[in-house]
C-alpha angles and dihedrals in degrees: 000000000000109000096181123230136123118333119199109227123225112246099184104051107158092198095065090077088069094061117117172201103005114244117236119246088250091053089046092051091051091048092053091060098035126104123229108293089228106041106009095237114149102188104091113010132165133197117227111239092216107043103009095236113159111226136160125260134247095275093058118033100328091232094144090051090050090048090054090050093050100039104023089232096157107185129059135164128225113242089205102056103002094238116147124230130195115205093195092054091035095224150078112283136210112198137140088236089067090065092083086067099031101051100054091042091050091051091048093047101042105018097239141068117273117259113282094021120113102183144003 
């Protein structure tokens, strides 16, 4: 059972390079308010880094995890806290390649570019 606590992110995920294309800000805005495309739940959704499907996480209906198993789409980003996860590496990832998901979602969620970013 998950006990919480600090999780060391993975900085050298080779799967992050396969993310894309970048969602538009409009698509990102729609994703933030969408329910899971399988069950409709809106409490813990993720966006697939490959096809941009919005599906629920492992603590709800595990639809993103199932999607990974069926499609081998490894990387997704949390629509709650904008952290990226790689199923193949089994961990949170920090990689420049994630920015094509992170930046438009950040703009959609907060209305401005993330610190240190000059453009979409």
